[in-house]
Coordinates of C-alpha atoms in Angstrom, one line a residue:
Chain A
M1 CA -8.7 96.3 -10.2
S2 CA -6.2 94.0 -8.6
K3 CA -7.9 91.1 -6.5
A4 CA -6.8 90.7 -3.0
V5 CA -4.2 87.5 -2.5
N6 CA -6.0 84.9 -0.5
S7 CA -3.4 84.1 2.0
S8 CA -2.4 81.9 4.4
A9 CA 0.8 83.1 3.6
P10 CA 3.9 82.5 5.9
T11 CA 5.2 85.6 7.8
D12 CA 8.4 87.1 6.3
N13 CA 10.3 85.6 9.5
E14 CA 9.1 82.0 8.8
V15 CA 9.8 82.2 5.5
V16 CA 13.5 83.3 5.9
F17 CA 14.5 80.7 8.8
G18 CA 12.3 77.9 6.4
I19 CA 14.7 79.0 4.1
L20 CA 17.6 78.5 6.0
N21 CA 16.2 75.0 7.6
D22 CA 15.5 73.9 3.9
S23 CA 11.7 73.4 4.9
D24 CA 9.5 72.0 2.1
V25 CA 6.3 73.4 3.7
I26 CA 7.0 76.8 4.6
L27 CA 9.0 76.8 0.5
K28 CA 5.9 75.5 -0.4
R29 CA 3.6 78.2 1.1
L30 CA 5.8 81.1 -0.3
Y31 CA 5.1 79.4 -3.6
V32 CA 1.6 79.1 -3.2
A33 CA 0.8 82.8 -1.1
Y34 CA 2.5 84.9 -3.6
F35 CA 2.3 83.0 -7.3
P36 CA -1.5 84.2 -8.1
M37 CA 0.4 88.0 -7.8
V38 CA 3.2 87.4 -10.2
L39 CA 0.4 85.5 -12.2
Q40 CA -1.8 88.8 -12.4
L41 CA 1.4 91.1 -13.4
I42 CA 2.4 88.5 -15.9
I43 CA -0.3 87.8 -17.8
N44 CA -1.6 91.5 -17.7
N45 CA 1.4 92.2 -19.0
N46 CA 1.9 90.2 -22.4
G47 CA 2.7 87.2 -20.6
T48 CA 2.0 84.0 -20.4
T49 CA 1.0 81.6 -17.5
D50 CA 4.5 80.0 -18.7
D51 CA 6.6 83.2 -18.3
A52 CA 4.9 83.8 -15.1
K53 CA 6.3 80.4 -14.0
D54 CA 9.6 81.2 -15.2
V55 CA 9.7 84.6 -14.1
Y56 CA 8.6 83.7 -10.5
Q57 CA 10.6 80.7 -9.9
D58 CA 14.2 83.0 -10.6
A59 CA 12.6 85.4 -8.4
I60 CA 12.2 82.7 -5.2
I61 CA 15.5 81.4 -6.6
V62 CA 17.2 85.0 -6.0
L63 CA 15.2 85.2 -3.0
Y64 CA 16.6 82.3 -1.8
N65 CA 20.4 82.4 -2.4
K66 CA 19.8 85.8 -0.6
V67 CA 18.6 84.0 2.3
K68 CA 21.2 81.6 2.4
S69 CA 23.9 83.4 1.9
G70 CA 23.0 85.6 4.9
K71 CA 22.7 88.6 3.0
F72 CA 18.8 88.6 3.0
E73 CA 18.0 92.0 4.9
L74 CA 13.9 92.3 5.6
S75 CA 14.4 96.1 4.7
S76 CA 10.6 95.8 3.1
K77 CA 7.8 93.4 3.2
L78 CA 8.8 89.9 1.7
K79 CA 5.7 90.5 -0.8
T80 CA 6.9 93.7 -2.3
F81 CA 10.4 92.3 -2.6
L82 CA 9.2 89.3 -4.9
Y83 CA 6.9 91.7 -6.9
S84 CA 9.7 93.7 -7.2
V85 CA 12.3 91.1 -8.5
C86 CA 9.6 89.7 -11.1
R87 CA 8.5 93.0 -12.3
K88 CA 12.3 93.6 -13.2
L89 CA 12.8 90.0 -14.5
W90 CA 9.8 90.7 -16.7
L91 CA 10.5 94.4 -17.6
K92 CA 14.0 92.9 -18.6
R93 CA 12.4 89.8 -20.3
L94 CA 9.7 92.2 -22.4
T95 CA 12.9 94.4 -23.6
Q96 CA 14.3 91.3 -24.9
L97 CA 11.6 90.0 -26.4
S98 CA 10.7 93.7 -28.2
R99 CA 7.5 93.5 -26.8
Y100 CA 7.9 96.0 -24.4
G101 CA 5.3 98.8 -25.0
G102 CA 6.6 101.4 -22.7
D103 CA 3.7 101.1 -19.8
I104 CA 3.3 98.1 -17.2
K105 CA 0.2 97.3 -15.9
D106 CA 1.1 97.2 -12.0
F107 CA -1.2 96.0 -9.4
E108 CA 1.5 95.8 -6.4
E109 CA 3.7 98.3 -4.8
Y110 CA 7.4 97.6 -5.5
L111 CA 11.0 98.8 -4.9
P112 CA 14.2 99.5 -7.5
V113 CA 16.0 96.5 -7.3
E114 CA 18.7 97.1 -9.8
E115 CA 21.8 94.4 -8.1
E116 CA 19.1 91.3 -7.7
G117 CA 18.6 91.4 -11.1
D118 CA 22.1 91.4 -12.1
M119 CA 23.4 88.9 -9.7
H120 CA 21.1 86.9 -11.0
T121 CA 21.8 86.3 -14.2
E122 CA 25.8 86.1 -14.1
R123 CA 25.2 83.1 -11.9
D124 CA 22.4 81.7 -14.3
I125 CA 25.3 82.2 -17.4
Q126 CA 27.8 80.0 -15.3
F127 CA 24.9 77.5 -14.3
E128 CA 23.8 77.7 -17.9
K129 CA 27.7 76.6 -18.9
M130 CA 27.5 73.9 -16.4
E131 CA 24.3 72.0 -17.5
G132 CA 25.6 72.3 -21.1
A133 CA 28.8 70.3 -19.9
L134 CA 27.0 67.7 -18.3
K135 CA 25.1 67.0 -20.9
L136 CA 27.7 66.6 -23.5
L137 CA 29.4 64.6 -20.9
G138 CA 27.4 61.3 -21.3
E139 CA 27.3 58.4 -19.6
P140 CA 28.1 57.2 -17.2
C141 CA 30.2 60.0 -16.3
K142 CA 27.1 62.4 -16.0
T143 CA 25.7 60.1 -13.2
I144 CA 29.3 59.4 -11.3
I145 CA 29.9 63.1 -11.4
E146 CA 26.4 64.2 -9.8
D147 CA 26.2 61.1 -7.4
F148 CA 29.1 62.0 -5.8
Y149 CA 29.7 65.5 -6.0
I150 CA 26.1 66.7 -6.1
H151 CA 24.3 63.8 -4.2
N152 CA 27.3 62.9 -1.9
H153 CA 27.0 59.5 -2.5
S154 CA 29.9 57.7 -1.3
M155 CA 33.1 56.0 -3.6
Q156 CA 31.5 52.7 -2.2
D157 CA 28.1 53.3 -3.6
I158 CA 29.2 54.6 -6.6
C159 CA 31.5 51.6 -7.0
E160 CA 28.3 48.8 -6.4
R161 CA 25.9 50.9 -8.5
F162 CA 28.0 50.3 -11.7
G163 CA 29.8 47.3 -11.2
Y164 CA 33.3 48.2 -10.5
T165 CA 35.5 45.8 -9.6
N166 CA 37.4 48.1 -6.9
A167 CA 37.2 51.7 -5.7
D168 CA 40.6 52.2 -7.3
N169 CA 39.2 51.6 -11.3
A170 CA 36.3 53.8 -9.8
K171 CA 38.1 56.5 -9.0
T172 CA 40.1 56.7 -11.6
Q173 CA 36.9 56.8 -14.2
K174 CA 35.8 59.4 -11.5
Y175 CA 39.1 61.4 -12.1
K176 CA 38.9 60.9 -16.1
C177 CA 35.5 62.2 -16.1
L178 CA 35.7 65.3 -14.3
Q179 CA 38.8 66.4 -16.5
R180 CA 36.8 65.6 -19.4
L181 CA 33.9 68.3 -17.6
K182 CA 36.3 70.9 -16.6
K183 CA 37.4 70.5 -20.4
L184 CA 33.8 71.0 -21.7
F185 CA 33.0 73.5 -19.3
F186 CA 35.8 75.8 -20.0
Q187 CA 35.3 75.3 -23.6
Q188 CA 32.3 77.2 -23.6
N189 CA 32.1 80.9 -24.3
Chain B
M1 CA 53.1 63.1 -8.3
S2 CA 50.8 62.6 -11.2
D3 CA 47.6 64.9 -11.7
H4 CA 45.1 62.1 -10.8
Q5 CA 46.9 62.0 -7.2
L6 CA 46.9 65.7 -6.8
T7 CA 43.4 66.2 -7.4
E8 CA 42.5 62.9 -4.9
L9 CA 45.0 64.2 -2.2
I10 CA 43.1 67.9 -2.9
E11 CA 39.5 66.5 -2.6
R12 CA 40.6 64.5 0.5
Y13 CA 41.7 67.9 2.1
I14 CA 39.1 69.7 1.1
N15 CA 36.3 67.2 2.5
G16 CA 38.7 66.6 5.6
E17 CA 39.4 63.2 5.4
M18 CA 42.9 63.7 6.0
N19 CA 44.6 62.2 9.3
A20 CA 46.8 64.9 11.6
D21 CA 50.3 63.8 9.7
E22 CA 48.5 63.4 6.4
R23 CA 47.0 67.5 6.4
E24 CA 50.3 68.9 8.2
C25 CA 52.5 67.5 5.0
F26 CA 49.5 68.6 2.3
E27 CA 49.9 71.9 3.8
A28 CA 53.5 72.3 3.6
M29 CA 53.9 71.2 0.2
R30 CA 50.7 73.8 -0.2
R31 CA 53.0 76.6 1.1
E32 CA 56.3 75.7 -1.0
N33 CA 54.2 75.1 -4.4
A34 CA 52.5 77.9 -6.3
A35 CA 51.3 75.5 -8.9
V36 CA 49.5 73.2 -5.7
E37 CA 47.9 76.2 -4.4
S38 CA 46.5 77.5 -7.6
R39 CA 45.1 73.9 -8.1
I40 CA 43.4 73.3 -4.7
E41 CA 41.8 77.0 -5.3
E42 CA 40.6 76.1 -8.9
H43 CA 39.3 72.7 -8.1
A44 CA 37.4 74.0 -5.0
Q45 CA 36.0 76.5 -7.3
F46 CA 35.2 74.1 -9.8
I47 CA 33.4 72.0 -7.6
G48 CA 31.7 74.7 -5.5
L49 CA 30.2 75.5 -8.9
L50 CA 29.1 72.2 -9.2
K51 CA 27.8 71.8 -6.0
Q52 CA 26.2 75.0 -6.2
Y53 CA 24.6 73.5 -9.7
G54 CA 23.3 70.5 -8.2
K55 CA 21.2 72.6 -5.7
R56 CA 20.1 75.2 -8.2
V57 CA 18.7 72.1 -10.1
E58 CA 17.3 70.3 -7.4
L59 CA 15.3 73.9 -6.3
E60 CA 14.0 73.9 -9.1
N61 CA 12.9 70.8 -9.1
R62 CA 11.1 71.3 -5.6
L63 CA 9.6 74.3 -7.1
N64 CA 8.5 72.7 -10.1
A65 CA 6.7 70.2 -8.1
I66 CA 5.0 73.0 -5.8
H67 CA 3.5 74.2 -9.4
Q68 CA 2.3 71.6 -10.6
E69 CA -0.1 71.7 -7.8
I70 CA -1.5 74.9 -8.7
D71 CA -4.5 75.3 -11.0
V72 CA -2.6 78.2 -12.9
H73 CA -5.4 77.9 -16.1
S74 CA -8.0 78.7 -13.8
L75 CA -5.9 80.9 -11.4
A76 CA -5.4 83.0 -14.7
E77 CA -8.7 83.4 -15.5
E78 CA -9.7 84.9 -12.6
L79 CA -6.7 87.3 -12.6
T80 CA -7.1 88.5 -16.2
V81 CA -8.2 92.1 -16.1
H82 CA -11.1 91.3 -18.8
P83 CA -11.8 94.7 -20.6
N84 CA -15.5 95.6 -21.2
W85 CA -16.7 93.8 -24.1
V86 CA -16.8 97.0 -26.0
V87 CA -12.9 97.1 -26.1
K88 CA -12.5 93.8 -26.7
L89 CA -15.2 93.5 -29.8
W90 CA -13.1 96.9 -31.0
R91 CA -9.6 95.2 -30.4
N92 CA -10.8 91.8 -31.9
H93 CA -12.4 93.6 -34.9
H94 CA -11.5 96.7 -35.2
S95 CA -10.0 96.3 -38.8
K96 CA -13.5 95.1 -39.8
I97 CA -15.5 97.9 -37.8
S98 CA -13.3 100.0 -39.4
V99 CA -13.9 98.9 -43.4
A100 CA -17.8 98.5 -42.4
A101 CA -17.9 102.2 -40.9
S102 CA -16.1 103.7 -43.9
I103 CA -18.3 101.8 -46.5
A104 CA -21.5 102.8 -44.3
L105 CA -20.5 106.4 -44.2
F106 CA -19.8 106.5 -47.9
A107 CA -22.9 105.0 -48.5
V108 CA -24.8 107.2 -46.3
V109 CA -22.8 110.7 -48.2
A110 CA -23.2 109.3 -51.7
T111 CA -27.0 108.4 -51.0
L112 CA -27.6 112.0 -49.8
Y113 CA -25.5 113.4 -52.6
L114 CA -27.7 111.4 -55.2
T115 CA -30.9 112.0 -53.5
G116 CA -30.0 115.7 -53.6
S117 CA -30.2 116.2 -49.6
F118 CA -27.3 118.4 -49.7
N119 CA -29.1 121.2 -52.0
K120 CA -30.5 123.0 -49.4
S121 CA -34.0 124.1 -51.8
T122 CA -34.7 120.9 -51.3
S123 CA -37.1 120.7 -48.6
S124 CA -39.0 117.3 -47.2
Y125 CA -42.1 119.0 -47.7
V126 CA -43.6 118.7 -51.5
A127 CA -46.1 120.0 -52.9
L128 CA -48.1 118.0 -55.3
R129 CA -48.7 120.0 -58.3
R130 CA -47.8 118.3 -61.3
E131 CA -45.1 119.4 -64.1
M132 CA -46.6 118.5 -67.1
Q133 CA -44.0 116.6 -69.6
S134 CA -45.1 118.4 -72.9
I135 CA -41.9 120.5 -74.4
K136 CA -41.9 117.6 -76.8
R137 CA -45.1 117.8 -77.9
T138 CA -45.3 121.3 -77.9
A139 CA -45.1 121.3 -82.1
E140 CA -47.7 118.6 -81.8
N141 CA -49.8 120.6 -79.5
A142 CA -49.2 124.0 -81.7
E143 CA -50.9 121.9 -84.2
R144 CA -53.4 120.5 -82.0
S145 CA -54.2 124.4 -81.2
N146 CA -55.3 125.3 -84.1
K147 CA -57.9 122.8 -85.2
A148 CA -59.0 122.9 -81.3
I149 CA -59.7 126.8 -82.2
L150 CA -61.3 125.4 -85.7
H151 CA -63.1 122.6 -83.5
D152 CA -64.2 125.7 -80.9
I153 CA -65.5 127.5 -83.5
K154 CA -68.0 124.7 -85.1
S155 CA -68.6 123.3 -81.7
N156 CA -68.9 125.7 -79.1
K157 CA -66.9 123.1 -76.8
R158 CA -63.5 123.9 -75.5
V159 CA -60.8 121.4 -76.1
I160 CA -57.5 122.4 -74.2
N161 CA -53.7 121.3 -74.5
N162 CA -51.7 120.7 -71.1
G163 CA -50.4 123.2 -69.2
S164 CA -47.0 124.2 -67.4
F165 CA -48.4 122.5 -64.3
A166 CA -51.6 121.0 -62.9
G167 CA -52.9 120.1 -60.1
S168 CA -56.3 119.5 -58.8
G169 CA -59.6 121.8 -57.5
F170 CA -62.9 121.0 -56.7
A171 CA -66.7 123.3 -56.8
L172 CA -66.9 125.3 -53.7
T173 CA -70.1 126.6 -54.6
A174 CA -72.5 125.8 -57.7
N175 CA -71.8 128.9 -59.4
G176 CA -68.6 128.4 -60.3
Y177 CA -66.4 129.1 -57.2
I178 CA -63.4 126.5 -57.5
V179 CA -60.9 125.6 -54.5
T180 CA -57.6 124.8 -55.4
N181 CA -53.8 125.5 -53.8
Y182 CA -51.9 128.9 -54.4
H183 CA -49.4 126.9 -55.0
V184 CA -50.5 125.3 -58.0
V185 CA -52.3 128.3 -59.6
K186 CA -49.1 130.8 -58.5
N187 CA -47.3 132.9 -61.2
A188 CA -49.9 131.9 -63.9
D189 CA -51.1 133.8 -67.0
S190 CA -54.0 131.8 -67.6
I191 CA -55.7 128.8 -66.0
Y192 CA -58.3 126.0 -67.2
V193 CA -60.4 123.1 -65.2
Q194 CA -61.4 120.2 -66.5
N195 CA -63.2 117.6 -64.9
S196 CA -63.8 114.0 -65.8
A197 CA -66.3 114.1 -67.9
G198 CA -63.9 116.4 -70.4
D199 CA -65.7 120.0 -69.6
A200 CA -63.3 122.6 -69.7
Y201 CA -63.4 126.4 -68.4
H202 CA -61.2 129.3 -68.6
T203 CA -61.2 130.5 -65.2
K204 CA -59.7 134.0 -63.2
V205 CA -58.1 133.8 -59.9
V206 CA -60.4 135.7 -57.8
Y207 CA -58.7 135.3 -54.1
T208 CA -55.3 133.9 -52.6
E209 CA -54.3 133.4 -49.4
P210 CA -50.6 132.1 -49.8
A211 CA -50.3 131.6 -45.6
Y212 CA -53.1 128.7 -45.7
D213 CA -52.0 127.5 -49.1
I214 CA -55.2 128.1 -50.8
A215 CA -56.9 130.0 -53.9
V216 CA -60.0 130.4 -55.3
L217 CA -61.0 130.6 -59.0
K218 CA -63.9 131.8 -61.0
I219 CA -65.3 130.6 -64.2
D220 CA -65.6 133.1 -66.3
D221 CA -66.3 131.0 -69.5
A222 CA -69.0 131.6 -71.5
S223 CA -70.2 128.0 -72.1
F224 CA -70.2 127.7 -68.3
T225 CA -73.9 128.2 -66.6
Q226 CA -74.3 126.6 -63.4
F227 CA -73.3 123.6 -61.6
S228 CA -76.4 121.2 -60.3
N229 CA -76.2 121.2 -56.6
L230 CA -73.0 120.4 -54.7
P231 CA -73.4 117.0 -52.7
Y232 CA -71.0 117.5 -50.4
N233 CA -70.8 120.0 -47.8
F234 CA -68.3 121.5 -45.7
R235 CA -67.7 120.2 -42.3
R236 CA -67.3 123.2 -40.0
S237 CA -66.2 121.1 -36.8
K238 CA -62.9 119.2 -35.9
S239 CA -62.1 116.0 -37.5
D240 CA -61.0 113.6 -35.5
V241 CA -57.8 111.5 -35.8
G242 CA -58.5 107.6 -37.3
E243 CA -61.5 108.7 -39.1
D244 CA -61.6 107.0 -42.3
L245 CA -60.8 109.9 -45.2
Y246 CA -60.8 109.6 -49.1
T247 CA -59.5 111.7 -51.7
V248 CA -60.1 112.5 -55.3
G249 CA -58.0 114.9 -57.8
F250 CA -55.9 113.8 -61.2
P251 CA -52.4 112.7 -60.7
T252 CA -52.7 111.3 -63.9
D253 CA -54.8 112.6 -66.6
S254 CA -57.7 110.8 -65.0
L255 CA -59.4 111.2 -61.6
V256 CA -58.4 109.2 -59.2
L257 CA -59.3 107.7 -55.6
G258 CA -57.5 107.4 -52.8
R259 CA -58.5 106.0 -49.3
G260 CA -57.1 106.5 -45.4
Y261 CA -57.6 107.9 -42.6
L262 CA -56.7 111.1 -41.0
S263 CA -53.9 110.5 -38.7
S264 CA -52.7 113.5 -36.9
A265 CA -54.7 116.5 -35.7
N266 CA -51.9 119.2 -36.7
G267 CA -50.3 119.1 -40.0
R268 CA -46.4 119.7 -40.5
N269 CA -44.0 120.4 -37.8
G270 CA -47.6 121.3 -35.3
D271 CA -48.6 123.0 -38.2
T272 CA -52.4 124.0 -37.0
V273 CA -53.5 124.9 -40.5
A274 CA -53.5 121.3 -41.6
Y275 CA -53.9 118.1 -40.9
Q276 CA -51.7 114.9 -41.2
V277 CA -53.4 112.5 -43.3
S278 CA -52.2 108.8 -44.4
L279 CA -53.4 108.8 -47.7
P280 CA -51.9 107.8 -51.3
V281 CA -50.8 111.2 -53.1
N282 CA -48.9 112.3 -55.8
P283 CA -47.5 115.4 -57.6
G284 CA -51.4 116.4 -59.1
N285 CA -52.9 115.6 -56.0
S286 CA -52.8 119.1 -54.5
G287 CA -55.8 120.7 -54.2
G288 CA -57.9 118.0 -54.4
P289 CA -60.4 117.3 -51.8
V290 CA -60.6 115.3 -48.6
L291 CA -63.6 113.9 -47.9
D292 CA -65.1 111.4 -44.8
S293 CA -66.8 108.5 -45.2
K294 CA -70.3 111.1 -44.8
G295 CA -69.5 112.9 -47.6
N296 CA -68.3 115.6 -45.6
I297 CA -65.6 118.1 -46.9
I298 CA -62.7 118.1 -44.5
G299 CA -59.8 119.8 -46.0
V300 CA -57.8 120.2 -48.8
I301 CA -54.9 118.1 -50.2
S302 CA -51.5 120.3 -50.0
G303 CA -48.5 118.5 -50.0
K304 CA -46.7 115.4 -48.6
Q305 CA -43.4 114.5 -46.7
S306 CA -41.3 113.3 -49.0
E307 CA -39.2 111.1 -46.8
A308 CA -41.9 109.5 -44.8
E309 CA -44.0 107.1 -46.0
G310 CA -47.7 108.0 -45.8
A311 CA -47.9 110.9 -44.6
A312 CA -49.8 113.9 -46.6
Y313 CA -51.3 117.1 -45.7
A314 CA -54.4 118.7 -45.8
I315 CA -55.9 122.1 -45.1
K316 CA -58.4 122.1 -43.0
S317 CA -62.0 122.9 -43.9
R318 CA -62.6 125.6 -41.3
Y319 CA -60.3 127.9 -43.3
L320 CA -62.5 127.4 -46.1
F321 CA -65.6 129.4 -44.5
R322 CA -62.9 132.0 -42.9
V323 CA -62.0 132.0 -47.0
A324 CA -65.6 132.4 -48.0
K325 CA -66.1 135.2 -45.7
E326 CA -62.9 137.2 -47.1
I327 CA -64.0 136.8 -50.3
T328 CA -67.5 137.7 -49.7
K329 CA -66.4 140.7 -47.8
D330 CA -64.3 141.8 -50.5
S331 CA -66.4 141.8 -53.5
T332 CA -69.9 142.9 -53.8
D333 CA -71.2 140.9 -56.3
N334 CA -70.0 137.5 -55.2
K335 CA -72.4 136.2 -52.0
I336 CA -70.5 133.0 -51.5
V337 CA -72.4 130.2 -49.4
L338 CA -70.5 126.9 -48.7
N339 CA -73.4 124.1 -48.8
N340 CA -74.5 122.6 -45.9
K341 CA -76.3 119.8 -47.0
S342 CA -74.5 116.9 -48.2
S343 CA -76.1 114.3 -49.8
L344 CA -73.6 111.0 -50.0
N345 CA -74.5 110.0 -46.4
G346 CA -75.2 106.5 -46.6
L347 CA -73.8 106.3 -49.7
T348 CA -71.4 103.4 -51.0
Q349 CA -67.7 104.3 -51.4
A350 CA -68.6 104.0 -55.3
Q351 CA -71.8 105.8 -55.3
Q352 CA -70.2 108.8 -53.6
F353 CA -67.5 108.7 -56.4
N354 CA -69.7 108.8 -59.2
K355 CA -71.7 111.7 -57.6
I356 CA -69.0 113.8 -57.1
R357 CA -66.5 113.0 -60.0
N358 CA -67.8 116.1 -62.2
Y359 CA -67.0 118.5 -59.6
I360 CA -63.4 117.7 -59.2
F361 CA -61.4 119.5 -61.7
M362 CA -57.8 118.9 -62.8
V363 CA -56.4 123.0 -62.6
K364 CA -54.3 123.6 -65.7
V365 CA -51.8 126.5 -65.4
Y366 CA -49.8 128.1 -68.4
N367 CA -47.2 130.3 -67.7

């Protein structure tokens, strides 16, 4: 019943190098190539298109991090890896929602992927806490922190943007903001 | 050193912004002071997490941007495994279907029960003798009988009360032989025949053929002399499907004409003894003649299909010839010759009816 997924799919090696080089083109080709496969899996197993998007993006992130951390080995086809991760994630989600009927309709072959799924959630919790802390931080702290630590803007840029009279004032402000962020982060359970 | 200053030093150290002297100084402090060491580690970890989080958000934004370009809706349409329409119908409406099916089943069972279909003795074949509703009139009838006997004596004319069953019959010959159905006269104690003019005669059964459902009666009544010549004749050859037919008989107390056509060369379940005819027949029509438009008798009504409209059966007239021959063979004095000349040919329906009406009898059975 499974329809062949049309592919201008990048080769598996292209994907690995593409991720390492932060290639937008490869990421897009990868995403477009395998999304239908995952969509098919999810919507035919009690899921919506939004569920498919969430699960697929989570799986792409798992792959991305694995490749970036140098831990990714092409032991199976990339397609099979993605399908297996999505399958695992979706099973987990279904069980959480008590929607799992004990039978999943498969469209591809898959591998057991215990490890990736668990690692993924552990990190997710940290990120969720960070997101929550940043939200609570409020402006202008949030932007200052994001600009400096995430977007790697210089203190000079930040000074100009927020209209601080000198860099020291800005640094003091940034320090206060960071301290509050840490506090907020560790306050969360 | 304030916490603020320490943090700044740590950041500069991590980012590699220190010159060689500063670095040496800072590393010395780091070795000596465990608190500084743990601060560095903690800061590095937190900033690392923050940076990773930033990258994650960025990646998610990139993925969302890509996702925006995919026509998810049509893709989903295409990839959904559509169950076939029966399954879909069942999934969407199974409760309604179940209820409807239960009601239908209940209705069928109830109907079958009420119509007596579960009663095995009831066949779809209905013999058409009429059961007389005489029970409540029994007393009255008894009284009338007494009067009738008195009347009889005076007028030498018979008046008879209703029998238990009634069918129809018709004259086979001018000298008093009358044909009816075997099922009409079965188990009879006494049998009277009466035509629409009111002439009633006592008869006896002279011949029965249960296989053809034919019985022949003979009038043995003092008041009977002889019929005038029969207006109809008997058809020896086969009749064709589609021929116009009519029948006359006594489904009620008066003679009734019914018109129709020959609908099949064979009777019930392929029975070759009978024709299937499309004629309006009712209980009481049994034993009545079936005539074609030229006034040839082609059969004798015997029964009908109860569950099908317009399917009645008539025994084919050629069996009457066989019966006539049998009677002739069995009895020495009764020579039976069937009339072969019809005086009805060319007459209208009404004229034919008037001519034959006195040869058709209500057969009243007492038992």
